[in-house]
mmCIF file of C-alpha atoms and ligand atoms in Angstrom:
data_model
loop_
_atom_site.group_PDB
_atom_site.id
_atom_site.type_symbol
_atom_site.label_atom_id
_atom_site.label_comp_id
_atom_site.label_asym_id
_atom_site.label_seq_id
_atom_site.Cartn_x
_atom_site.Cartn_y
_atom_site.Cartn_z
ATOM 1 C CA MET A 135 -7.748 -38.543 -25.557
ATOM 2 C CA ASP A 136 -11.271 -40.266 -25.916
ATOM 3 C CA GLU A 137 -11.107 -40.177 -29.428
ATOM 4 C CA ILE A 138 -7.798 -42.276 -30.113
ATOM 5 C CA ASP A 139 -7.883 -45.755 -31.985
ATOM 6 C CA ILE A 140 -6.801 -48.769 -30.215
ATOM 7 C CA ARG A 141 -5.952 -52.202 -32.088
ATOM 8 C CA PHE A 142 -7.411 -55.288 -30.096
ATOM 9 C CA CYS A 143 -5.715 -58.691 -31.433
ATOM 10 C CA CYS A 144 -8.137 -59.488 -33.535
ATOM 11 C CA GLU A 145 -7.442 -57.100 -35.777
ATOM 12 C CA SER A 146 -10.207 -54.584 -34.614
ATOM 13 C CA PHE A 147 -10.394 -50.469 -32.882
ATOM 14 C CA THR A 148 -12.594 -49.121 -30.242
ATOM 15 C CA LYS A 149 -12.025 -45.990 -29.220
ATOM 16 C CA TYR A 150 -9.916 -45.195 -25.999
ATOM 17 C CA SER A 151 -13.272 -43.710 -24.139
ATOM 18 C CA ASN A 152 -14.528 -47.567 -24.309
ATOM 19 C CA LEU A 153 -11.859 -48.619 -22.323
ATOM 20 C CA ILE A 154 -11.109 -46.455 -19.389
ATOM 21 C CA ASN A 155 -12.983 -47.269 -16.173
ATOM 22 C CA LYS A 156 -13.079 -50.817 -16.951
ATOM 23 C CA THR A 157 -12.090 -53.958 -14.610
ATOM 24 C CA ASP A 158 -9.161 -55.621 -16.407
ATOM 25 C CA GLU A 159 -10.666 -57.890 -18.658
ATOM 26 C CA ILE A 160 -12.710 -57.821 -20.848
ATOM 27 C CA ILE A 161 -14.705 -59.051 -24.063
ATOM 28 C CA CYS A 162 -13.760 -57.552 -26.919
ATOM 29 C CA PRO A 163 -16.436 -54.745 -27.779
ATOM 30 C CA GLU A 164 -15.531 -55.744 -30.629
ATOM 31 C CA CYS A 165 -15.779 -59.012 -31.839
ATOM 32 C CA SER A 166 -17.413 -60.078 -29.074
ATOM 33 C CA LYS A 167 -14.816 -62.793 -29.930
ATOM 34 C CA HIS A 168 -12.654 -63.295 -27.460
ATOM 35 C CA TYR A 169 -11.509 -61.251 -23.903
ATOM 36 C CA VAL A 170 -9.266 -58.369 -23.573
ATOM 37 C CA ASN A 171 -6.854 -57.420 -21.127
ATOM 38 C CA ILE A 172 -6.911 -53.768 -21.377
ATOM 39 C CA LYS A 173 -3.543 -52.482 -19.406
ATOM 40 C CA GLU A 174 -1.860 -55.110 -22.089
ATOM 41 C CA THR A 175 -3.785 -53.792 -24.661
ATOM 42 C CA LEU A 176 -2.643 -50.285 -23.822
ATOM 43 C CA LYS A 177 0.797 -50.954 -23.651
ATOM 44 C CA ILE A 178 1.008 -52.682 -27.674
ATOM 45 C CA PRO A 179 3.606 -50.271 -28.651
ATOM 46 C CA ILE A 180 1.465 -49.391 -31.529
ATOM 47 C CA ASN A 181 -1.278 -48.235 -29.141
ATOM 48 C CA ARG A 182 1.345 -47.191 -26.100
ATOM 49 C CA GLU A 183 2.843 -44.745 -29.396
ATOM 50 C CA LYS A 184 -1.177 -43.529 -29.631
ATOM 51 C CA ILE A 185 -1.003 -42.510 -25.726
ATOM 52 C CA LEU A 186 1.539 -40.813 -25.767
ATOM 53 C CA ARG A 187 1.703 -38.679 -28.959
ATOM 54 C CA LYS A 188 -1.314 -38.071 -27.800
ATOM 55 C CA GLU A 189 -0.500 -36.771 -23.989
ATOM 56 C CA VAL A 190 2.417 -34.348 -25.790
ATOM 57 C CA GLU A 191 0.297 -33.229 -27.754
ATOM 58 C CA LEU A 192 -2.078 -32.112 -24.908
ATOM 59 C CA PHE A 193 0.361 -30.938 -22.995
ATOM 60 C CA PHE A 194 2.085 -28.831 -24.680
ATOM 61 C CA GLU A 195 -1.507 -26.774 -25.825
ATOM 62 C CA LYS A 196 -2.087 -26.950 -21.655
ATOM 63 C CA LEU A 197 2.383 -25.329 -21.607
ATOM 64 C CA GLU A 198 0.676 -23.607 -24.547
ATOM 65 C CA LEU A 199 -2.690 -22.201 -22.366
ATOM 66 C CA SER A 200 -0.590 -21.363 -18.951
ATOM 67 C CA ASN A 201 2.227 -18.788 -20.960
ATOM 68 C CA ILE A 202 4.576 -19.295 -18.135
ATOM 69 C CA ASN A 203 5.385 -15.362 -18.970
ATOM 70 C CA LYS A 204 1.860 -14.189 -18.123
ATOM 71 C CA CYS A 205 2.273 -15.773 -14.961
ATOM 72 C CA ILE A 206 5.396 -14.612 -14.245
ATOM 73 C CA GLU A 207 3.818 -10.088 -15.308
ATOM 74 C CA ARG A 208 -0.259 -11.432 -13.662
ATOM 75 C CA GLN A 209 2.165 -11.684 -10.284
ATOM 76 C CA PHE A 210 5.050 -8.955 -10.642
ATOM 77 C CA ASN A 211 1.898 -6.950 -11.698
ATOM 78 C CA GLU A 212 -0.130 -7.505 -8.533
ATOM 79 C CA ILE A 213 2.554 -6.596 -6.199
ATOM 80 C CA THR A 214 3.020 -3.868 -7.994
ATOM 81 C CA PHE A 215 -0.714 -2.389 -7.580
ATOM 82 C CA GLN A 216 -1.066 -3.529 -4.677
ATOM 83 C CA ILE A 217 2.243 -1.779 -3.605
ATOM 84 C CA ASP A 218 0.502 1.446 -5.109
ATOM 85 C CA ILE A 219 -2.798 0.963 -3.468
ATOM 86 C CA GLN A 220 -1.185 0.645 -0.110
ATOM 87 C CA CYS A 221 1.253 3.612 -1.125
ATOM 88 C CA GLU A 222 -1.325 5.791 -2.482
ATOM 89 C CA SER A 223 -3.855 5.497 0.471
ATOM 90 C CA LEU A 224 -0.602 6.875 3.031
ATOM 91 C CA ILE A 225 -0.118 9.303 1.400
ATOM 92 C CA GLU A 226 -3.813 11.010 1.779
ATOM 93 C CA LYS A 227 -4.087 10.101 4.650
ATOM 94 C CA ILE A 228 -0.767 11.861 5.123
ATOM 95 C CA ASN A 229 -1.710 14.831 3.137
ATOM 96 C CA ASN A 230 -5.596 14.069 5.525
ATOM 97 C CA TYR A 231 -3.227 14.404 8.569
ATOM 98 C CA ARG A 232 -1.201 17.820 6.983
ATOM 99 C CA ILE A 233 -4.027 19.182 5.943
ATOM 100 C CA GLU A 234 -5.796 19.439 9.680
ATOM 101 C CA LEU A 235 -2.400 20.211 11.524
ATOM 102 C CA ILE A 236 -2.348 23.322 8.928
ATOM 103 C CA GLU A 237 -5.667 24.067 9.642
ATOM 104 C CA LYS A 238 -5.121 24.053 13.420
ATOM 105 C CA VAL A 239 -2.051 26.202 12.877
ATOM 106 C CA LYS A 240 -3.659 28.772 11.165
ATOM 107 C CA LYS A 241 -6.320 28.879 13.432
ATOM 108 C CA ASN A 242 -4.275 29.572 17.019
ATOM 109 C CA ARG A 243 -2.522 31.919 15.101
ATOM 110 C CA ASN A 244 -4.657 33.949 13.534
ATOM 111 C CA ASP A 245 -6.309 33.703 17.410
ATOM 112 C CA ILE A 246 -3.569 35.690 18.485
ATOM 113 C CA ILE A 247 -3.765 38.370 15.766
ATOM 114 C CA ARG A 248 -7.041 38.800 16.905
ATOM 115 C CA GLN A 249 -5.546 39.223 20.303
ATOM 116 C CA LEU A 250 -3.628 41.876 19.554
ATOM 117 C CA ASP A 251 -6.590 43.525 17.688
ATOM 118 C CA LYS A 252 -8.874 43.840 20.376
ATOM 119 C CA SER A 253 -5.960 45.143 22.482
ATOM 120 C CA LYS A 254 -7.035 48.739 23.534
ATOM 121 C CA ILE A 255 -2.522 49.510 24.445
ATOM 122 C CA VAL A 256 -1.358 48.780 20.882
ATOM 123 C CA ASN A 257 -4.311 50.227 18.676
ATOM 124 C CA LYS A 258 -3.653 53.439 21.166
ATOM 125 C CA ILE A 259 -0.518 53.896 20.178
ATOM 126 C CA SER A 260 0.810 55.552 17.350
ATOM 127 C CA LYS A 261 4.566 56.845 16.525
ATOM 128 C CA ASN A 262 3.023 59.949 13.978
ATOM 129 C CA LEU A 263 -0.139 61.021 16.254
ATOM 130 C CA TYR A 264 3.197 60.685 19.065
ATOM 131 C CA ILE A 265 4.907 62.960 16.441
ATOM 132 C CA GLU A 266 2.059 65.677 15.241
ATOM 133 C CA GLU A 267 1.353 65.931 19.038
ATOM 134 C CA PHE A 268 3.954 66.678 20.461
ATOM 135 C CA GLU A 269 5.234 69.276 17.062
ATOM 136 C CA LYS A 270 2.224 71.499 18.370
ATOM 137 C CA THR A 271 2.903 71.382 22.154
ATOM 138 C CA LYS A 272 4.915 74.000 22.925
ATOM 139 C CA ASN A 273 4.992 74.017 26.501
ATOM 140 C CA LEU A 274 7.794 72.210 28.068
ATOM 141 C CA PHE A 275 5.718 71.035 30.266
ATOM 142 C CA ASP A 276 3.341 69.326 28.458
ATOM 143 C CA LYS A 277 5.603 68.552 26.039
ATOM 144 C CA LEU A 278 7.242 66.763 29.750
ATOM 145 C CA LYS A 279 3.304 65.214 30.000
ATOM 146 C CA ILE A 280 3.119 64.047 25.888
ATOM 147 C CA GLU A 281 6.167 62.201 26.541
ATOM 148 C CA GLU A 282 5.275 60.547 29.683
ATOM 149 C CA ASP A 283 2.257 58.809 28.467
ATOM 150 C CA THR A 284 3.997 58.048 25.902
ATOM 151 C CA LYS A 285 6.782 56.528 27.131
ATOM 152 C CA GLN A 286 4.404 54.638 29.446
ATOM 153 C CA LYS A 287 1.976 52.956 27.360
ATOM 154 C CA LEU A 288 5.302 52.139 25.420
ATOM 155 C CA LYS A 289 5.555 50.095 28.612
ATOM 156 C CA GLU A 290 3.028 48.781 28.676
ATOM 157 C CA LYS A 291 3.156 47.021 24.832
ATOM 158 C CA GLU A 292 6.686 46.491 25.209
ATOM 159 C CA ARG A 293 5.021 44.137 28.019
ATOM 160 C CA MET A 294 1.871 43.169 26.525
ATOM 161 C CA GLU A 295 4.551 42.381 23.417
ATOM 162 C CA ASN A 296 6.329 40.259 25.478
ATOM 163 C CA GLU A 297 4.240 38.238 27.368
ATOM 164 C CA ILE A 298 2.176 37.267 23.446
ATOM 165 C CA LYS A 299 6.308 35.881 22.559
ATOM 166 C CA ASP A 300 5.558 33.469 25.804
ATOM 167 C CA GLU A 301 2.684 32.350 24.462
ATOM 168 C CA ILE A 302 3.950 31.254 21.194
ATOM 169 C CA ASP A 303 7.336 30.275 21.988
ATOM 170 C CA LYS A 304 4.356 27.301 23.988
ATOM 171 C CA TYR A 305 3.144 26.196 20.537
ATOM 172 C CA LYS A 306 5.258 23.904 18.442
ATOM 173 C CA PHE A 307 5.015 20.853 15.944
ATOM 174 C CA LEU A 308 6.404 17.739 17.571
ATOM 175 C CA LYS A 309 8.284 14.527 15.787
ATOM 176 C CA PRO A 310 7.870 11.308 16.852
ATOM 177 C CA GLU A 311 9.750 10.362 19.779
ATOM 178 C CA LYS A 312 10.557 6.997 18.739
ATOM 179 C CA ASN A 313 11.818 6.808 15.104
ATOM 180 C CA ILE A 314 9.089 4.496 12.789
ATOM 181 C CA GLU A 315 10.963 2.738 10.145
ATOM 182 C CA ILE A 316 9.504 3.364 6.066
ATOM 183 C CA GLU A 317 8.899 -0.471 5.954
ATOM 184 C CA GLU A 318 6.197 -0.682 9.687
ATOM 185 C CA ILE A 319 4.765 2.339 7.867
ATOM 186 C CA VAL A 320 4.710 0.915 4.053
ATOM 187 C CA GLY A 321 5.397 -2.517 4.124
ATOM 188 C CA VAL A 322 8.090 -4.038 2.533
ATOM 189 C CA PHE A 323 8.115 -7.131 -0.502
ATOM 190 C CA VAL A 324 9.730 -10.951 0.676
ATOM 191 C CA ALA A 325 9.694 -13.716 -1.043
ATOM 192 C CA THR A 326 8.280 -16.902 0.820
ATOM 193 C CA LYS A 327 10.422 -20.490 0.858
ATOM 194 C CA LEU A 328 9.624 -23.564 3.184
ATOM 195 C CA LEU A 329 11.478 -24.020 6.562
ATOM 196 C CA LYS A 330 10.749 -28.280 5.646
ATOM 197 C CA LYS A 331 10.592 -29.948 1.968
ATOM 198 C CA ASN A 332 7.777 -32.079 1.821
ATOM 199 C CA LEU A 333 4.709 -30.042 3.616
ATOM 200 C CA THR A 334 1.208 -30.946 3.044
ATOM 201 C CA ARG A 335 -1.427 -28.538 1.674
ATOM 202 C CA GLU A 336 -2.239 -28.465 5.785
ATOM 203 C CA SER A 337 1.522 -27.535 7.473
ATOM 204 C CA ILE A 338 2.001 -24.640 4.191
ATOM 205 C CA GLN A 339 -1.342 -23.296 5.356
ATOM 206 C CA ASN A 340 0.022 -24.088 8.428
ATOM 207 C CA GLY A 341 2.589 -20.814 8.020
ATOM 208 C CA TYR A 342 5.832 -23.597 7.820
ATOM 209 C CA PHE A 343 7.660 -20.954 5.678
ATOM 210 C CA LYS A 344 9.873 -17.846 6.499
ATOM 211 C CA TYR A 345 9.771 -14.626 4.905
ATOM 212 C CA TYR A 346 12.945 -13.815 3.219
ATOM 213 C CA LEU A 347 12.812 -9.543 2.542
ATOM 214 C CA ILE A 348 14.165 -8.800 -0.784
HETATM 215 ZN ZN1 ZN B 1668 -12.001 -59.053 -31.077
#
């Protein structure tokens, strides 16, 4: 812009940069023989056309540089990126918590199995041993004794198994009582719209806009 040649009424030329930020009237910087009204000089069609031509050229350059397609891509890519980051972070949290819960479940299951393994009653009773012992016993009273003892042990075993069943029934997975909507956890995609027109930058920052779910 500064390099545009501006013509004076004396037919001499000066650079546009020599005229900006000057008072309205100056002595002709080229011939020094007359006064020049800057505003009027710039309005002369030959000068005005040059200025406009340059303005249009600069405008084209500015818009080419700002490249609206790139702006659109950048904005929506950024939103997509934020959605991905948020979801990945939540997936990681959920998975870590899942592992933690499963570890607790395993630990409790193992504790009960260990408790069962330690039990003498459970380990003592074996159907094979009973059959073996029974078969080598000929005396009826001895047989009765074996059967009574075994029945007693089986009753004890059953009692213990029932206790364990009652205990394991106490363990549960509870889902959250409140039904949490996915939007509350992940977030939402929104557009903002100003509630009033002609707002100042300050009032915009103070939240004079509304979110619209998309
Ligand atoms: Zn002059």
